[in-house]
Coordinates of C-alpha atoms in Angstrom, one line a residue:
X1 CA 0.0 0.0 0.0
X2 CA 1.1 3.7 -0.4
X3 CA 1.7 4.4 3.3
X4 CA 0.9 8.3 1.8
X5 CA -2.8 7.2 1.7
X6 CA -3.5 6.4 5.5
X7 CA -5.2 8.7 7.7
X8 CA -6.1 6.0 10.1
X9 CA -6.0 2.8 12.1
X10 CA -8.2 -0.1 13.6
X11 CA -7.3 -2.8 15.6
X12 CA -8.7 -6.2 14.7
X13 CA -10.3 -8.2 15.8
X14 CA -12.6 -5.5 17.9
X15 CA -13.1 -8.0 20.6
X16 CA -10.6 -10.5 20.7
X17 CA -10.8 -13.5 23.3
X18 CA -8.0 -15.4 25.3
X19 CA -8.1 -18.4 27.3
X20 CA -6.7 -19.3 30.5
X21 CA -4.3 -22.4 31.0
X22 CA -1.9 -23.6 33.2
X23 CA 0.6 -24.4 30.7
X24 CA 3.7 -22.1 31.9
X25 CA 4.9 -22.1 28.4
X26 CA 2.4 -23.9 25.9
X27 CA 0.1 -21.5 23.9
X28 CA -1.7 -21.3 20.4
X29 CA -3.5 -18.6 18.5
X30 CA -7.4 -18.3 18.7
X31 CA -9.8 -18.2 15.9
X32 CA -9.1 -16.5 13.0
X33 CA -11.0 -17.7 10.4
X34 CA -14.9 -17.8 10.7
X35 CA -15.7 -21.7 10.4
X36 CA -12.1 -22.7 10.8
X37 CA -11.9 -24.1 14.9
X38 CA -8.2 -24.2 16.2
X39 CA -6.4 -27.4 15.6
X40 CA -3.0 -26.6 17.9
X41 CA 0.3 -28.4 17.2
X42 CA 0.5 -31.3 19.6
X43 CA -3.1 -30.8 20.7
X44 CA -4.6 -28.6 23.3
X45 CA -1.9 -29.9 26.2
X46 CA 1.6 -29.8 26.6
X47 CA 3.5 -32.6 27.0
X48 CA 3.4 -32.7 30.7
X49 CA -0.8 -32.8 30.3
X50 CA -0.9 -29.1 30.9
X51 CA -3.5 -27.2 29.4
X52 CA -2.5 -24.7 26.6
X53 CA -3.2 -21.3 26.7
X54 CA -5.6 -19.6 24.2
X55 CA -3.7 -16.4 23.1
X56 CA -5.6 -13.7 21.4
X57 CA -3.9 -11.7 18.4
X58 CA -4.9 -8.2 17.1
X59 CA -3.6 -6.8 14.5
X60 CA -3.7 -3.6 12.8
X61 CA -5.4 -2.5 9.7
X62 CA -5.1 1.4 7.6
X63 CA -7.7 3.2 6.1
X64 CA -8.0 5.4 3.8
X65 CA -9.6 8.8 3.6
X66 CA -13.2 7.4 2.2
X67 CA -12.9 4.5 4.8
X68 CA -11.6 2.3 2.6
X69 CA -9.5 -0.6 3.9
X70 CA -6.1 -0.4 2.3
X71 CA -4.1 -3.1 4.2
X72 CA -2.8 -4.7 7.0
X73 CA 0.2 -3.4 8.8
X74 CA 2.9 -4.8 10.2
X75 CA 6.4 -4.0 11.8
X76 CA 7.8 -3.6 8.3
X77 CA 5.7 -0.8 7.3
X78 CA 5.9 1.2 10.7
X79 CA 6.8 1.2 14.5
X80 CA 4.2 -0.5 16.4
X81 CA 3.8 0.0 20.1
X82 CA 1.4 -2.0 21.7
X83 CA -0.1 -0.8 24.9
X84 CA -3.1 -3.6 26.6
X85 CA -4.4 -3.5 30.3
X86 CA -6.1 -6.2 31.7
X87 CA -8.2 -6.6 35.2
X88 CA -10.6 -8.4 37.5
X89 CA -13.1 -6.8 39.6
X90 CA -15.3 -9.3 40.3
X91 CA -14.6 -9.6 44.1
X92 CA -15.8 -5.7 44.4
X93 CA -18.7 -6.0 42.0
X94 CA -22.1 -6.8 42.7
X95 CA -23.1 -10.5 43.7
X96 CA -24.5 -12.3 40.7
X97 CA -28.3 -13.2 40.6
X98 CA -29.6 -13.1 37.0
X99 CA -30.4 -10.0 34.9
X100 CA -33.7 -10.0 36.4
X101 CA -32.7 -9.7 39.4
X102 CA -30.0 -7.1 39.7
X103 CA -29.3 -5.2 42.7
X104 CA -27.2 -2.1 43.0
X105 CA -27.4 -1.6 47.2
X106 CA -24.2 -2.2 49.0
X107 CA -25.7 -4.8 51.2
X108 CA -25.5 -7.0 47.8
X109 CA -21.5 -6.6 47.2
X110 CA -19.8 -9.3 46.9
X111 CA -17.1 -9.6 50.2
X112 CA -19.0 -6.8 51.8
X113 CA -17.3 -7.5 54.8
X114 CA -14.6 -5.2 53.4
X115 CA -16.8 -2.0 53.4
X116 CA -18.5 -0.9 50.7
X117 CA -18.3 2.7 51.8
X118 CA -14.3 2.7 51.9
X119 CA -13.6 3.1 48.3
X120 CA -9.4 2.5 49.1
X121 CA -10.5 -0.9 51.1
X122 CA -12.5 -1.8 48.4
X123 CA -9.7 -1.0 45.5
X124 CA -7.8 -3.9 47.4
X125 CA -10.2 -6.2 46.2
X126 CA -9.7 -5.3 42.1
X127 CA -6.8 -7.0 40.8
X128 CA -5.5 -4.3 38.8
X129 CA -1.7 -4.7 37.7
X130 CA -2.1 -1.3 35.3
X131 CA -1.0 -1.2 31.5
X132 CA 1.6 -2.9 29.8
X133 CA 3.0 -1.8 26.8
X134 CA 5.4 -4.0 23.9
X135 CA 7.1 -2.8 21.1
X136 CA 8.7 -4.6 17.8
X137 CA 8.4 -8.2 16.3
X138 CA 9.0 -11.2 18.4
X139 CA 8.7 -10.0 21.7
X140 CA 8.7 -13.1 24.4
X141 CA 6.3 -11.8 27.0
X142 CA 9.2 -11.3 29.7
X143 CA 8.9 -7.6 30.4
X144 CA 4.9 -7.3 29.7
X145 CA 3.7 -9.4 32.2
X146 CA 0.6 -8.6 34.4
X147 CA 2.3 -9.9 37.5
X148 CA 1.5 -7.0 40.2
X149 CA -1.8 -7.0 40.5
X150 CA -3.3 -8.7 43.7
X151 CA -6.4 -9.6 45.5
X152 CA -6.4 -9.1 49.5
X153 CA -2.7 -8.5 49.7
X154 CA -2.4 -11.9 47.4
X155 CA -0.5 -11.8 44.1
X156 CA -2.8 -12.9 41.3
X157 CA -0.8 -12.3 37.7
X158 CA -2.7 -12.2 35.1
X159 CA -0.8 -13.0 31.7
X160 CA 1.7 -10.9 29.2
X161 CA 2.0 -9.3 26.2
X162 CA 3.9 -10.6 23.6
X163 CA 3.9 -10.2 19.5
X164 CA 4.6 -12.3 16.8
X165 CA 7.1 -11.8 13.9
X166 CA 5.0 -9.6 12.1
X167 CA 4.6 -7.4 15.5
X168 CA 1.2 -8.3 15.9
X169 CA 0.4 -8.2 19.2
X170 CA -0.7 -11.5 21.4
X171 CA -2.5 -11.5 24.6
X172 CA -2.0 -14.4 26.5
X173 CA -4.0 -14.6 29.7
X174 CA -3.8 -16.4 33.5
X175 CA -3.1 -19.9 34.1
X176 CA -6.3 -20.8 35.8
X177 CA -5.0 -20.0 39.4
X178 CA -8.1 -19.4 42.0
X179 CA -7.7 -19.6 45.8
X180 CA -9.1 -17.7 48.6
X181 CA -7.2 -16.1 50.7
X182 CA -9.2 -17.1 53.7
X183 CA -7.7 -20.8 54.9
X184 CA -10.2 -23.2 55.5
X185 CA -12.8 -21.4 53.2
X186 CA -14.4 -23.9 50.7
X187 CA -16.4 -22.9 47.7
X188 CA -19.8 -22.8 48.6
X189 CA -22.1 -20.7 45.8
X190 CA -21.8 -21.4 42.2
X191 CA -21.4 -18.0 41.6
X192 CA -20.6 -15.9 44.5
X193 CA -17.4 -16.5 47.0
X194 CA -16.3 -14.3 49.6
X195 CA -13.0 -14.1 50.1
X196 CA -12.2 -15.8 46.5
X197 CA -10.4 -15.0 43.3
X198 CA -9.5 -16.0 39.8
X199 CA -7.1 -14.9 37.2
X200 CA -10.2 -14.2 34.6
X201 CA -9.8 -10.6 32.9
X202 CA -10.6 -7.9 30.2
X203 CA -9.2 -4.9 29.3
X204 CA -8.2 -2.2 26.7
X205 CA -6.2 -3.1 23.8
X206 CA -4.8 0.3 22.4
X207 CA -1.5 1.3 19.8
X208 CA 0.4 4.4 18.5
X209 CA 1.4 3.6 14.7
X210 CA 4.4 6.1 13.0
X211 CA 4.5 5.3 9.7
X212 CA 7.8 4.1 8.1
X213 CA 9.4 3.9 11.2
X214 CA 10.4 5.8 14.6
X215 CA 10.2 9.1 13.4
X216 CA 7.6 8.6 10.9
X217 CA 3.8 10.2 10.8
X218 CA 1.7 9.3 13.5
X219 CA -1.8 8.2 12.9
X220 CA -4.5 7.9 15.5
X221 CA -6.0 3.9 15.9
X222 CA -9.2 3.3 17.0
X223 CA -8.7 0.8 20.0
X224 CA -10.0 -2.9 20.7
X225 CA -10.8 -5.0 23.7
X226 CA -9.7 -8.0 25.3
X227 CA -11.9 -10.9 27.1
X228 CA -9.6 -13.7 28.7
X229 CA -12.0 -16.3 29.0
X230 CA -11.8 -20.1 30.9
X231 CA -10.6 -23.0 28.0
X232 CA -13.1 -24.0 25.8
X233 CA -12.7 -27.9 25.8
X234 CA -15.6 -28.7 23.2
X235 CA -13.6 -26.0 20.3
X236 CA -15.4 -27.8 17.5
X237 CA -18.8 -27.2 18.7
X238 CA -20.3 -24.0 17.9
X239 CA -23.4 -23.0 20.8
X240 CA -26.3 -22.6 19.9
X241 CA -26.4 -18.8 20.2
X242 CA -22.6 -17.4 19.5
X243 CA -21.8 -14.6 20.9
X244 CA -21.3 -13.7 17.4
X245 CA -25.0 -13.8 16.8
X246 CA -25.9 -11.5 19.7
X247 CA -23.6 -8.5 18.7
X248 CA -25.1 -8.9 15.1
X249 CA -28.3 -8.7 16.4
X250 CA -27.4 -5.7 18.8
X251 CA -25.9 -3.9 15.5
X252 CA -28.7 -4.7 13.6
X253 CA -32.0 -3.5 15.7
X254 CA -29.5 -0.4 17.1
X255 CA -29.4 0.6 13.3
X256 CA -25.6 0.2 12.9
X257 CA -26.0 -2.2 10.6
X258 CA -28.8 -2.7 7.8
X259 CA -31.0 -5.9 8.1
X260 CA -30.4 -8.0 4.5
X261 CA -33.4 -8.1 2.9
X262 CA -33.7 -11.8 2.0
X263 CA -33.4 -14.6 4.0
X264 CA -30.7 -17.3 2.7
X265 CA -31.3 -20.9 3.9
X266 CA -27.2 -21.3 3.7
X267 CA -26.3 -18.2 5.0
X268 CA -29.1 -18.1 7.7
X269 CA -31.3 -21.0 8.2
X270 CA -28.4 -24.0 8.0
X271 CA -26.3 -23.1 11.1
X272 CA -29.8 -23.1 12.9
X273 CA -30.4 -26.6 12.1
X274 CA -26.8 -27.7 12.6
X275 CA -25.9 -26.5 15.9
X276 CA -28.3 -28.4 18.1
X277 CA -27.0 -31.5 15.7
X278 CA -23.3 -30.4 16.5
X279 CA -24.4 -30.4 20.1
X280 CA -25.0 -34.2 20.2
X281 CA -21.7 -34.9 20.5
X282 CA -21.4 -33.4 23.5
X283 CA -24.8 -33.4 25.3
X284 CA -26.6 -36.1 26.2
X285 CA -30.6 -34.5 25.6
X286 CA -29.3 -33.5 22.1
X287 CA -28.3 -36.6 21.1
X288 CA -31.6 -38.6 21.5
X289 CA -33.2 -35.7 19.8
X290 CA -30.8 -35.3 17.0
X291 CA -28.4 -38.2 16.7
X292 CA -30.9 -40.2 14.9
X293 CA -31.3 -40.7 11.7
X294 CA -34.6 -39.6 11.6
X295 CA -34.7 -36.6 13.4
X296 CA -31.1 -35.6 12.4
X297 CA -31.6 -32.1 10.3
X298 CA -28.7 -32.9 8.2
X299 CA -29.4 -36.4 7.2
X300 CA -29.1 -36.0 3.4
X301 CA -32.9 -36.7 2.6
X302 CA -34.2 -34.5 5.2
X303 CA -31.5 -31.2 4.7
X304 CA -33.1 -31.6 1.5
X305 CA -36.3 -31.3 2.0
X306 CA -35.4 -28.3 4.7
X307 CA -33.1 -26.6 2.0
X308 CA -36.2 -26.8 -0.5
X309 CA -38.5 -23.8 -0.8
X310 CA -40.9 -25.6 -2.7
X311 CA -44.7 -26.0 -1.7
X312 CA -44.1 -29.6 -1.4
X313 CA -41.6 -29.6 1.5
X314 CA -43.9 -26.6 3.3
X315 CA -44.7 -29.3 6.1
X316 CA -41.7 -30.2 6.9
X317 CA -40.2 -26.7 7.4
X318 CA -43.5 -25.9 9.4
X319 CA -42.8 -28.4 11.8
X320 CA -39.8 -27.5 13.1
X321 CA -40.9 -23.9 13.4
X322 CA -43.9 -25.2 15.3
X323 CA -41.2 -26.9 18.2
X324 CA -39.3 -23.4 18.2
X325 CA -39.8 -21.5 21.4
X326 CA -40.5 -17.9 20.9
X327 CA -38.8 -15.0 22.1
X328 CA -39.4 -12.8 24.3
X329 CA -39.9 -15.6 27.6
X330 CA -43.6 -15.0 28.1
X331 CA -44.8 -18.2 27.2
X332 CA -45.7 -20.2 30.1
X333 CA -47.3 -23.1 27.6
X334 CA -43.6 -23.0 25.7
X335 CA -41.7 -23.3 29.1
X336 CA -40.7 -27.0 28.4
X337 CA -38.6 -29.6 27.0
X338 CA -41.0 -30.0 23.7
X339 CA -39.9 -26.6 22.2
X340 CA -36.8 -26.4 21.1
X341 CA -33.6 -25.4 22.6
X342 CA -33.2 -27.5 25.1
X343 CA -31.4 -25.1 26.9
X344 CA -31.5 -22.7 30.0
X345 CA -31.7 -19.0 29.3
X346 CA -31.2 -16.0 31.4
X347 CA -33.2 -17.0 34.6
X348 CA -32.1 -20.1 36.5
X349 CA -32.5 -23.3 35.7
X350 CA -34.6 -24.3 33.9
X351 CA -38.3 -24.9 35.6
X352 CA -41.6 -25.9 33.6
X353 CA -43.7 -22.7 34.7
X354 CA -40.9 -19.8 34.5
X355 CA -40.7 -19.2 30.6
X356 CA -37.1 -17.0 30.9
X357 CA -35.4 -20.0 32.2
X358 CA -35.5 -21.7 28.7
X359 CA -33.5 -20.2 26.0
X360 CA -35.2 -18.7 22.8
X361 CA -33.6 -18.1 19.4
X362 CA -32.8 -14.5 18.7
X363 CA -35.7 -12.2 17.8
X364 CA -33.9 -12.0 14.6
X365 CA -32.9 -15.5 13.8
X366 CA -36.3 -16.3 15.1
X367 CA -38.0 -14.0 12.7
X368 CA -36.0 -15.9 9.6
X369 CA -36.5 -18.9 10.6
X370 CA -40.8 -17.7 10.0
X371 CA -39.8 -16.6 6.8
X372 CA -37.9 -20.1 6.3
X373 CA -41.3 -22.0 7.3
X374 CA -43.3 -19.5 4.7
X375 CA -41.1 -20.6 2.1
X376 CA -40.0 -16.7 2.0
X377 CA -36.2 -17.8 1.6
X378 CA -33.6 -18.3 -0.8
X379 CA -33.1 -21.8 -2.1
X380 CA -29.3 -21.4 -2.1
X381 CA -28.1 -24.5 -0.6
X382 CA -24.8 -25.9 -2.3
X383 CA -23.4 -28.0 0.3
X384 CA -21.4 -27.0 3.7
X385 CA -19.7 -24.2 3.0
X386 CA -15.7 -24.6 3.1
X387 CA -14.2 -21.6 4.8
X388 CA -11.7 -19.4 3.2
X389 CA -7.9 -19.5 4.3
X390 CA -7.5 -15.8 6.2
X391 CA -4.7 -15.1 3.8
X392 CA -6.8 -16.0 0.7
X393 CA -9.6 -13.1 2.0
X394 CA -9.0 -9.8 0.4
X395 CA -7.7 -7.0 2.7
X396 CA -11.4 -5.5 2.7
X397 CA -13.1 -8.6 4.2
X398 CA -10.2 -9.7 6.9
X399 CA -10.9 -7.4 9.7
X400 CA -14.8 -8.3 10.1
X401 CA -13.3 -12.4 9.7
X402 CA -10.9 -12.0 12.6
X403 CA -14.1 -10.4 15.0
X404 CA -16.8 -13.1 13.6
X405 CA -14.1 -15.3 13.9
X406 CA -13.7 -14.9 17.4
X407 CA -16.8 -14.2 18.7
X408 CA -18.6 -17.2 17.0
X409 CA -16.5 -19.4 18.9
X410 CA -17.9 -17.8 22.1
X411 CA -21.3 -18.3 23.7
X412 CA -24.5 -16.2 23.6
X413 CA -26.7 -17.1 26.0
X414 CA -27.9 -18.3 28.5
X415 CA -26.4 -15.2 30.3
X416 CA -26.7 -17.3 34.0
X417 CA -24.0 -15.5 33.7
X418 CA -22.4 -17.2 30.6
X419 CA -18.7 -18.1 29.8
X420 CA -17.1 -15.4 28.1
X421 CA -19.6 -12.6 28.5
X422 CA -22.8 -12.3 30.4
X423 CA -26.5 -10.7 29.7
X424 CA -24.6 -7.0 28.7
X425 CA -23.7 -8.8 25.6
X426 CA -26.9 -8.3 24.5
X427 CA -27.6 -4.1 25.3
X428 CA -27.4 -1.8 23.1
X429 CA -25.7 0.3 25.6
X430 CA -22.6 -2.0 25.9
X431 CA -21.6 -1.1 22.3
X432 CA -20.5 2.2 20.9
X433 CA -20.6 1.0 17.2
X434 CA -21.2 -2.7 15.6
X435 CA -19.0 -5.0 17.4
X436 CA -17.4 -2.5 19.3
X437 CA -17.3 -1.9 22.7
X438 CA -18.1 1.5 24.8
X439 CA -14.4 3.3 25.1
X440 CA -15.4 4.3 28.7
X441 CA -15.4 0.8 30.0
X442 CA -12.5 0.5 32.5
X443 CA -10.5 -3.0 32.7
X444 CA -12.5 -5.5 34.6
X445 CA -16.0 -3.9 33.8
X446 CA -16.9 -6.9 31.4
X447 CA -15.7 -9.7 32.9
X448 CA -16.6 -8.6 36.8
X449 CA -20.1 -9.8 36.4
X450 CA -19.1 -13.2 35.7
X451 CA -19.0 -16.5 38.9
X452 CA -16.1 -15.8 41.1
X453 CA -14.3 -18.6 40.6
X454 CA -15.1 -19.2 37.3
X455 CA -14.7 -23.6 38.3
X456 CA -18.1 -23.5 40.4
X457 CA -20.0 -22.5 37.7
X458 CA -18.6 -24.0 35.0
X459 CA -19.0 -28.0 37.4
X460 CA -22.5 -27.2 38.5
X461 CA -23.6 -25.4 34.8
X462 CA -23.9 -28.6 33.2
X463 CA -26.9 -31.1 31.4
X464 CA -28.1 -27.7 29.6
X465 CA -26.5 -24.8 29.8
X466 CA -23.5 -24.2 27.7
X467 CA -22.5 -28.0 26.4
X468 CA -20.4 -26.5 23.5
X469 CA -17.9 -25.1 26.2
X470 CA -18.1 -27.1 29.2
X471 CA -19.5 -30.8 27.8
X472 CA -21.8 -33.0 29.2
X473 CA -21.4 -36.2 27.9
X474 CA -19.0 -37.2 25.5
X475 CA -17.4 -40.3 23.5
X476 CA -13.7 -40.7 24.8
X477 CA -10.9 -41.5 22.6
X478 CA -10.5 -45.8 24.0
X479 CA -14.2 -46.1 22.8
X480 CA -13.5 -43.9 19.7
X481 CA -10.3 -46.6 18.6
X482 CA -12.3 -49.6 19.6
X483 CA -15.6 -48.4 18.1
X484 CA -17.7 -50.2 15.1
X485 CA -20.4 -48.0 15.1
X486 CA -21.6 -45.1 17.7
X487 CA -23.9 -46.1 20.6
X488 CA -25.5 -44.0 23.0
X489 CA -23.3 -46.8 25.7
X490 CA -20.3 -45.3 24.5
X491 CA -20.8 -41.9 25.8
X492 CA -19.4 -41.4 29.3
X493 CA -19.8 -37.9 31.6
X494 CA -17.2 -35.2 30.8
X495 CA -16.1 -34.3 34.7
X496 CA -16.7 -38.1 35.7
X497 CA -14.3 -38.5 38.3
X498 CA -15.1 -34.8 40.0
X499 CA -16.7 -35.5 43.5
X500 CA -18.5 -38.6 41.8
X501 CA -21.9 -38.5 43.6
X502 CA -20.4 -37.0 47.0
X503 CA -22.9 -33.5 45.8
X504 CA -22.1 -30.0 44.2
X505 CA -20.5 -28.6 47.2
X506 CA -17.3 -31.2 46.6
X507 CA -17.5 -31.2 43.3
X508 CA -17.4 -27.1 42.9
X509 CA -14.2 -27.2 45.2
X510 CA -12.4 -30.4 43.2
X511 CA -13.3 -28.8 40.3
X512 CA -10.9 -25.6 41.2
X513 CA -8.4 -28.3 41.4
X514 CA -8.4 -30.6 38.8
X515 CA -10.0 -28.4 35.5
X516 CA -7.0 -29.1 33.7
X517 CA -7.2 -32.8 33.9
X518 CA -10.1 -33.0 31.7
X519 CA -10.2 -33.3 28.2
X520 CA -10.9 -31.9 24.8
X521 CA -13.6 -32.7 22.3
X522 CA -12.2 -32.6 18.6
X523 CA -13.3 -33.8 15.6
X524 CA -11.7 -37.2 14.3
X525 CA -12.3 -39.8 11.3
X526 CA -16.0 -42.0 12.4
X527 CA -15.8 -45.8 11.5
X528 CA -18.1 -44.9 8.5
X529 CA -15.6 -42.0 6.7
X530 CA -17.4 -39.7 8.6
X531 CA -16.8 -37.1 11.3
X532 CA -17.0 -37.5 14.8
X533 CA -16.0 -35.8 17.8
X534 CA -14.3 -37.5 20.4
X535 CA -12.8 -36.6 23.9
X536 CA -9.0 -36.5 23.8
X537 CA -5.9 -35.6 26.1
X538 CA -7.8 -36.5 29.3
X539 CA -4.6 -36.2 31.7
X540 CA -3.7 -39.3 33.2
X541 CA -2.8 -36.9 35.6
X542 CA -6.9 -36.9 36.5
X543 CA -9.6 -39.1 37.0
X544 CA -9.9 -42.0 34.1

């Protein structure tokens, strides 16, 4: 590009997400390509059964004066310095109780033995090591590390900075550490802990670009954020609502972003029919719904039948409409396990007679899947689509790919509170533009609303809540080499081994201990030439 022609910089992806793992040197780079999940060299642990962290990489694109992407650039087309912070504020926050029931009086602080009225007493609960900054390719990490924040008096670090080749920069988050600093204190709430803390965190992801070098022009960047996140051990299953979804849907009703006119069954309708198909490799409900041949949306006959706008296949696409619960959560008569998702949504678990407690598509996916059932679609179905290489997209299309990218392989609801984000993912008033999040948020302000620590809610959230991150069931790699065909016998519990049957309170606290012994659900080769996915890298480390 001519350098001449920039007036301006954006960092990419706008929300980028890192994972926690306890891996003291192991790491690979998230998501980059929308479709494409990550396949790391040597899998998702390092050879001593560690678990690999998830490192997040933003890079920075130029524009021109029309707003016209020219390019990406990189340390050999200007001096890069990187500057991130990163936080966690959940012990001063608020104790978590659902969206609908949010308090803002001190009584409801979490540790509000430390009083809420002493603002420096209450600073001492934030974990707040301050910004780092990194400058030039190949930086190892060593002096950007966020290793002086602390909780109580108690260290907590919470990752580094480092950059690749190209002096992109990579955020590498904490390694799962969560104690409280209180001895004799078990975990007792899946959500709220006194007294504990994790090494989950957000934060600001800025840079000052001189072009051609140290003494070059300076242009301004507009800046990005940062979620680090627990693992995701199911990374080939998308959920059922990405996080991807909501901030589309957020852009779109806020007016940021035009609604397409038509409705394409590929484009639209296809990933609605094979998530919850997806999902039955990894949850149990799913897979008597959808692992059978005749209920399976993506059996060959059926997808096309569904893919079909003609007048003939009307009943078919009617039907599943019929089973899809409607928005909104004020249907008492769809507050059951005969709509479809089987899922929790923002309200507790899930209870016959409280409608919010199920999940609901989006309105908007919702209203094109009506349009689907009408026949009101386009009949556009070629096959799966095969995603494009990131380095075969032109320059135009790769910043919006590295944010899809990212966010689809997060989780959009239920917010109870969620896994990467909770119910704020989903108001307009988180979001200053599409996919881009309100410059006056502080470090810690997105992440601080989630369960403190993060390994009581992700034991207890299990069965229907958020299977494509923390599985339920799943089909472990001895059964997958011995296997013929797939039985439902072959499935075994993801955590089995976790406080087996000794009750939630044990299994929150063994949980805290022993996340990284469980395993990863990948896809591998099915005895019929198919795909399956199939539990790997358990640690032997862990339970077998």
């Amino acid at each position: 590009m001519n350098l001449d022609d920039v007036v301006r910089c954006e960092i990419h992806p706008t929300v980028g997400i890192a994972r926690l793992g306890n891996s003291p040197d192991g790491f690979f780079v998230g998501p980059e390509t929308p479709g494409t999940p990550p396949r790391p060299d040597g899998g998702f642990k390092d050879t001593a059964g560690r678990v690999k962290r998830q490192a997040a990489r933003f890079r920075l694109y130029a524009y021109d004066q029309a707003g016209a992407v020219l390019g990406e650039l990189t340390s050999a087309d200007a001096q890069i310095s990187w500057t991130a912070e990163l936080a966690n504020a959940k012990g001063e926050w608020f104790r978590f109780a659902g969206r609908f029931h949010v308090s803002t009086a001190d009584a409801d602080r979490r540790n509000r033995e430390i009083d809420p009225a002493d603002p420096a007493a209450r600073a001492r609960l934030v974990v707040r090591p301050g910004p780092r900054s990194v400058t030039g390719p190949s930086q190892d990490g060593r002096d950007a590390r966020f290793d002086t924040g602390t909780f109580l008096g108690t260290p907590v670090p919470l990752g580094e900075l480092r950059t690749d080749e190209d002096g992109r920069l990579l955020v590498l988050g904490g390694f799962g550490k969560s104690g409280s600093v209180r001895p004799a204190h078990p975990i007792s709430h899946f959500a709220n802990n006194d007294f504990w803390f994790d090494d989950i965190s957000d934060g600001p992801i800025g840079a000052t670009v001189r072009l051609g070098g140290p003494q070059g022009r300076q242009v301004p960047v507009a800046p990005a954020w940062c979620l680090v996140a627990p693992p995701d051990f199911a990374p080939h299953t998308p959920s059922m609502i990405t996080l991807y979804d909501v901030a589309l849907e957020v852009a779109r009703t806020s007016g940021g972003l035009p609604v397409p006119p038509e409705v394409s069954f590929t484009r639209d309708i296809y990933p609605i029919l094979a998530r919850p198909v997806g999902l039955a490799w990894v949850n149990e409900v799913a897979r008597r719904r959808h692992g059978d041949p005749a209920r399976n949306f993506l059996a060959p006959g059926r997808l096309a039948q569904l893919s079909s706008n003609a007048a003939a296949d009307a009943p078919l696409r009617r039907a599943v409409f019929r089973r899809l619960r409607a928005p909104g959560g004020t249907d008492i008569g769809q507050a059951n396990a005969g709509f479809m998702p089987v899922l929790a949504g923002d309200d507790g678990d899930l209870q016959d007679d409280r409608p919010r407690t199920w999940l609901a598509l989006l309105p908007g996916q919702y209203e094109r899947m009506r349009r689907w059932a009408a026949g009101d679609f386009l009949a556009d179905w070629a096959g799966v689509p095969v995603p494009v290489p990131f380095g075969a997209l032109a320059p135009a299309d790769q910043p919006h790919a590295l944010v899809r990218a990212a966010l689809e392989a997060a989780n959009g609801g239920g917010f109870f509170p969620g896994i990467e984000m909770t119910y704020i993912a989903d108001e307009p008033a988180t979001w200053a533009a599409p996919f881009r999040l309100r410059e006056d948020l502080v470090a810690g302000d997105v992440t601080k609303y989630m369960a403190v620590p993060w390994q009581a809610d992700f034991y207890l959230c299990n069965t229907h809540w958020w299977p494509a991150a923390r599985p339920d069931e799943v089909l472990p790699e001895p059964e997958h080499d011995a296997l013929i065909q797939v039985s439902a016998e072959a499935f075994r519990e993801w955590d089995r081994g976790v406080a087996d049957g000794a009750g939630p309170l044990k299994g929150m606290n063994e949980m805290a201990a022993r996340w990284s012994t469980l395993g990863f659900v990948v896809a591998r080769p099915g005895p019929d030439g198919g795909e399956i996915l199939v539990e790997t890298e358990r640690s032997s480390l862990g339970p077998a």
